CSV table of C-alpha atoms in Angstrom, one decimal:
chain,number,residue,atom,x,y,z
A,190,MET,CA,70.4,-72.3,-32.6
A,191,THR,CA,67.2,-71.8,-30.7
A,192,ILE,CA,64.1,-71.2,-32.8
A,193,THR,CA,61.4,-69.2,-31.1
A,194,ALA,CA,57.9,-70.0,-32.3
A,195,SER,CA,56.1,-66.9,-33.6
A,196,ALA,CA,53.2,-65.8,-31.5
A,197,LYS,CA,49.9,-66.9,-33.0
A,198,PRO,CA,46.8,-64.9,-32.7
A,199,ASN,CA,44.6,-66.1,-29.9
A,200,ARG,CA,41.3,-66.9,-31.7
A,201,SER,CA,39.3,-67.1,-28.5
A,202,GLU,CA,40.5,-63.6,-27.5
A,203,GLY,CA,39.5,-62.3,-30.9
A,204,LEU,CA,36.0,-63.8,-30.6
A,205,LEU,CA,35.6,-62.3,-27.1
A,206,VAL,CA,36.5,-58.8,-28.4
A,207,ALA,CA,34.0,-59.2,-31.3
A,208,GLN,CA,31.3,-60.4,-28.9
A,209,GLN,CA,32.0,-57.4,-26.6
A,210,GLU,CA,31.8,-55.0,-29.4
A,211,ARG,CA,28.6,-56.5,-30.7
A,212,ALA,CA,27.1,-56.4,-27.2
A,213,GLU,CA,28.1,-52.7,-26.8
A,214,ARG,CA,26.5,-51.9,-30.2
A,215,THR,CA,23.3,-53.6,-29.1
A,216,ARG,CA,23.3,-51.8,-25.7
A,217,THR,CA,23.8,-48.4,-27.5
A,218,ALA,CA,21.0,-49.2,-30.0
A,219,ILE,CA,18.7,-50.0,-27.1
A,220,LEU,CA,19.6,-46.7,-25.2
A,221,ASP,CA,19.2,-44.7,-28.4
A,222,ALA,CA,15.8,-46.1,-29.1
A,223,ALA,CA,14.7,-45.8,-25.5
A,224,ALA,CA,15.8,-42.2,-25.4
A,225,GLN,CA,13.6,-41.4,-28.4
A,226,VAL,CA,10.6,-43.2,-26.8
A,227,PHE,CA,11.0,-41.7,-23.4
A,228,ASP,CA,11.5,-38.2,-24.9
A,229,GLU,CA,8.2,-38.5,-26.8
A,230,GLY,CA,6.0,-40.2,-24.3
A,231,GLY,CA,7.7,-40.1,-20.9
A,232,PHE,CA,8.2,-43.0,-18.6
A,233,PHE,CA,4.5,-44.1,-18.4
A,234,GLY,CA,4.0,-43.7,-22.1
A,235,ALA,CA,7.0,-45.7,-23.1
A,236,LYS,CA,6.5,-49.3,-24.2
A,237,LEU,CA,9.1,-51.9,-24.3
A,238,SER,CA,7.7,-53.2,-27.6
A,239,GLU,CA,8.3,-49.8,-29.2
A,240,ILE,CA,11.8,-49.7,-27.9
A,241,LEU,CA,12.5,-53.1,-29.3
A,242,GLN,CA,11.1,-52.1,-32.7
A,243,ARG,CA,13.2,-48.9,-32.9
A,244,ALA,CA,16.3,-50.6,-31.7
A,245,GLY,CA,15.9,-53.5,-34.1
A,246,VAL,CA,16.8,-56.0,-31.4
A,247,THR,CA,15.2,-59.1,-30.0
A,248,LYS,CA,13.5,-59.3,-26.6
A,249,GLY,CA,16.3,-61.6,-25.4
A,250,ALA,CA,19.0,-59.2,-26.4
A,251,LEU,CA,17.2,-56.4,-24.5
A,252,TYR,CA,16.8,-58.5,-21.4
A,253,PHE,CA,20.5,-59.5,-21.6
A,254,HIS,CA,21.4,-55.8,-20.9
A,255,PHE,CA,18.4,-54.6,-19.0
A,256,GLN,CA,15.8,-56.4,-16.8
A,257,SER,CA,13.1,-53.8,-17.0
A,258,LYS,CA,11.9,-50.5,-18.5
A,259,GLU,CA,12.9,-48.8,-15.2
A,260,GLU,CA,16.4,-50.1,-15.5
A,261,ILE,CA,16.8,-48.7,-19.0
A,262,ALA,CA,15.5,-45.3,-17.7
A,263,GLN,CA,18.0,-45.4,-14.8
A,264,ALA,CA,20.8,-46.1,-17.2
A,265,ILE,CA,19.8,-43.0,-19.3
A,266,ILE,CA,19.6,-40.8,-16.2
A,267,GLY,CA,23.0,-42.1,-15.0
A,268,GLU,CA,24.7,-41.0,-18.3
A,269,GLN,CA,24.1,-37.4,-17.3
A,270,PHE,CA,27.2,-37.6,-15.1
A,271,GLY,CA,29.2,-40.0,-17.3
A,272,VAL,CA,29.4,-37.4,-20.0
A,273,TRP,CA,30.0,-34.4,-17.7
A,274,ASP,CA,33.5,-35.4,-16.7
A,275,PRO,CA,34.8,-32.0,-17.6
A,276,ILE,CA,33.0,-30.7,-14.5
A,277,SER,CA,35.8,-32.2,-12.4
A,278,GLU,CA,38.3,-30.0,-14.3
A,279,ILE,CA,36.3,-26.7,-14.4
A,280,GLY,CA,34.6,-27.0,-11.0
A,281,THR,CA,36.9,-24.4,-9.5
A,282,ASN,CA,36.2,-21.7,-12.1
A,283,GLY,CA,33.4,-20.1,-10.2
A,284,VAL,CA,30.3,-18.2,-11.4
A,285,GLN,CA,31.1,-18.3,-15.1
A,286,ALA,CA,31.5,-22.1,-15.0
A,287,VAL,CA,28.0,-22.4,-13.6
A,288,ILE,CA,26.6,-20.1,-16.3
A,289,ASP,CA,28.5,-22.1,-19.0
A,290,LEU,CA,27.2,-25.4,-17.7
A,291,THR,CA,23.6,-24.3,-17.7
A,292,GLN,CA,24.0,-22.9,-21.2
A,293,ALA,CA,25.7,-26.1,-22.4
A,294,MET,CA,22.8,-28.1,-21.0
A,295,ALA,CA,20.3,-25.8,-22.7
A,296,ARG,CA,21.9,-26.3,-26.0
A,297,SER,CA,22.2,-30.0,-25.5
A,298,LEU,CA,18.4,-30.1,-24.8
A,299,GLN,CA,17.9,-28.7,-28.3
A,300,ARG,CA,20.3,-31.1,-30.0
A,301,ASP,CA,20.5,-34.4,-28.1
A,302,VAL,CA,17.6,-36.8,-27.6
A,303,ARG,CA,19.4,-38.6,-24.8
A,304,VAL,CA,19.8,-35.4,-22.8
A,305,ARG,CA,16.2,-34.5,-23.3
A,306,ALA,CA,15.1,-38.0,-22.3
A,307,SER,CA,17.3,-38.0,-19.2
A,308,ILE,CA,16.0,-34.6,-18.0
A,309,ARG,CA,12.4,-35.7,-18.6
A,310,LEU,CA,12.9,-38.9,-16.7
A,311,VAL,CA,14.4,-37.0,-13.7
A,312,ILE,CA,11.5,-34.6,-13.7
A,313,GLU,CA,9.1,-37.6,-13.8
A,314,GLN,CA,10.9,-39.3,-11.0
A,315,GLY,CA,7.6,-39.9,-9.2
A,316,THR,CA,6.9,-42.7,-11.7
A,317,PHE,CA,9.9,-44.7,-10.5
A,318,ALA,CA,10.0,-47.2,-7.6
A,319,SER,CA,13.3,-45.6,-6.6
A,320,PRO,CA,13.1,-41.8,-7.2
A,321,ALA,CA,16.1,-40.2,-9.0
A,322,THR,CA,16.8,-37.7,-6.2
A,323,GLY,CA,20.5,-38.3,-6.7
A,324,ALA,CA,20.5,-36.6,-10.1
A,325,TYR,CA,19.2,-33.3,-8.5
A,326,GLN,CA,21.6,-33.6,-5.6
A,327,GLY,CA,24.5,-34.3,-7.9
A,328,TRP,CA,23.9,-31.1,-9.9
A,329,ILE,CA,23.5,-29.1,-6.7
A,330,ASN,CA,26.8,-30.4,-5.4
A,331,VAL,CA,28.6,-29.5,-8.6
A,332,VAL,CA,27.2,-25.9,-8.7
A,333,GLU,CA,27.8,-25.4,-5.0
A,334,ALA,CA,31.5,-26.4,-5.4
A,335,CYS,CA,31.8,-23.7,-8.2
A,336,LEU,CA,30.1,-21.1,-6.0
A,337,VAL,CA,32.2,-21.8,-2.9
A,338,HIS,CA,35.3,-21.1,-5.1
A,339,ALA,CA,33.6,-18.0,-6.5
A,340,GLN,CA,33.0,-16.6,-3.0
A,341,ASP,CA,36.6,-17.3,-2.0
A,342,LYS,CA,37.6,-15.1,-5.0
A,343,GLY,CA,35.2,-12.3,-4.1
A,344,ASP,CA,32.9,-13.0,-7.0
A,345,LEU,CA,30.0,-13.9,-4.8
A,346,LYS,CA,28.5,-11.7,-2.1
A,347,THR,CA,29.5,-12.7,1.3
A,348,ASP,CA,25.9,-12.9,2.6
A,349,VAL,CA,25.0,-15.4,-0.1
A,350,SER,CA,24.9,-19.1,0.8
A,351,PRO,CA,26.6,-21.2,-2.0
A,352,HIS,CA,24.4,-24.1,-1.1
A,353,ASP,CA,21.2,-22.2,-1.1
A,354,LEU,CA,22.1,-20.5,-4.4
A,355,ALA,CA,23.1,-23.8,-6.0
A,356,THR,CA,19.7,-25.2,-5.0
A,357,TYR,CA,17.9,-22.2,-6.4
A,358,VAL,CA,19.9,-22.3,-9.7
A,359,ILE,CA,19.1,-25.9,-10.3
A,360,GLY,CA,15.4,-25.4,-9.5
A,361,SER,CA,15.3,-22.3,-11.7
A,362,PHE,CA,16.9,-24.0,-14.6
A,363,THR,CA,14.5,-26.9,-14.3
A,364,GLY,CA,11.5,-24.5,-14.4
A,365,VAL,CA,13.0,-22.4,-17.2
A,366,GLN,CA,13.6,-25.4,-19.5
A,367,VAL,CA,10.2,-26.9,-18.8
A,368,SER,CA,8.4,-23.6,-19.6
A,369,SER,CA,10.4,-23.4,-22.8
A,370,GLU,CA,9.5,-26.9,-23.8
A,371,VAL,CA,5.8,-26.2,-23.2
A,372,LEU,CA,5.7,-22.9,-24.9
A,373,THR,CA,8.1,-23.2,-27.8
A,374,GLY,CA,9.4,-26.8,-27.9
A,375,ARG,CA,12.6,-25.4,-26.4
A,376,GLU,CA,13.4,-23.2,-29.3
A,377,ASP,CA,14.0,-20.3,-26.9
A,378,VAL,CA,15.6,-22.2,-24.1
A,379,VAL,CA,19.0,-20.6,-24.5
A,380,GLN,CA,17.6,-17.1,-24.4
A,381,ARG,CA,15.5,-18.0,-21.4
A,382,VAL,CA,18.6,-19.3,-19.5
A,383,THR,CA,20.4,-16.1,-20.5
A,384,ASN,CA,17.6,-14.0,-19.1
A,385,MET,CA,17.6,-16.1,-15.9
A,386,TRP,CA,21.3,-15.1,-15.4
A,387,ARG,CA,20.7,-11.5,-16.3
A,388,PHE,CA,18.1,-11.2,-13.6
A,389,LEU,CA,20.0,-13.3,-11.1
A,390,LEU,CA,23.6,-12.1,-11.3
A,391,PRO,CA,23.0,-8.5,-9.9
A,392,GLY,CA,21.5,-10.0,-6.7
A,393,VAL,CA,24.4,-12.4,-6.0
A,394,VAL,CA,27.5,-10.8,-7.5
A,395,PRO,CA,29.3,-7.7,-6.0
A,396,PRO,CA,28.6,-4.8,-8.4
A,397,ARG,CA,32.3,-4.3,-9.2
A,398,ARG,CA,32.5,-7.9,-10.4
A,399,LEU,CA,29.4,-8.0,-12.6
A,400,GLY,CA,31.3,-7.1,-15.8
A,401,LYS,CA,33.3,-10.3,-15.5
A,402,PHE,CA,30.4,-12.5,-16.4
A,403,ASP,CA,28.5,-13.2,-19.6
A,404,PRO,CA,24.9,-14.4,-19.0
A,405,ALA,CA,24.9,-16.0,-22.5
A,406,GLY,CA,27.9,-18.1,-21.6
A,407,SER,CA,31.6,-17.8,-22.5
A,408,ASN,CA,31.5,-20.6,-24.9
A,409,GLN,CA,28.8,-20.3,-27.5
A,410,ASP,CA,29.6,-23.7,-29.0
A,411,ASP,CA,29.8,-25.7,-25.9
A,412,ALA,CA,28.5,-29.2,-27.0
A,413,ALA,CA,31.8,-30.6,-25.8
A,414,LEU,CA,30.8,-29.9,-22.2
A,415,VAL,CA,27.6,-31.8,-22.4
A,416,GLY,CA,25.8,-34.0,-24.9
A,417,LEU,CA,26.0,-37.7,-25.7
A,418,SER,CA,26.9,-39.4,-28.9
A,419,THR,CA,23.3,-39.5,-30.0
A,420,THR,CA,21.7,-36.6,-31.8
A,421,SER,CA,18.1,-35.8,-32.3
């Protein structure tokens, strides 16, 4: 009879998993704290000492994950796209998809400190050694893809350039949300984005197609589309 030894738990593997989980918790704590500090004071106003205090981590732990304040900021900006994976699935849904994405972002700006911090950091890109132009271009590309499909379906006027309109939509949304922040602390950002689309749609959509689209968004509870794990 052959006796097979039972597999024993690999202690080193267990320790490695525990270390990885602890490191991820530390990284999350740093990003959560940094998002709060960036949201409140912007890039220039943020101090590493304040981030350390709020995160409850040592300087060594912070520098294990990030080498500088700028690197932390870039990580927060980069998460915009990591949490917008659904875009790849809805990117062919045309005009309503673009409306829904802007409304989802508007709601996330009200709810999610990481989203607010990310947008503020992109707007303040002039404070970075390497400007975050990729974030703007990334959103323009996403919206343009939706609008190209919309034009193919006849939902966008033939004389409208999807690229030019995408550039305008991203610029308009940026201005709308900044105005809302200054005037009402973003309390009315959703309504302002709705108004933006109410005014814009008649100029870019054929009249017979206007009834298809809801400027307020087709999904009123769209936190699944955007928003990170952190809440305000």
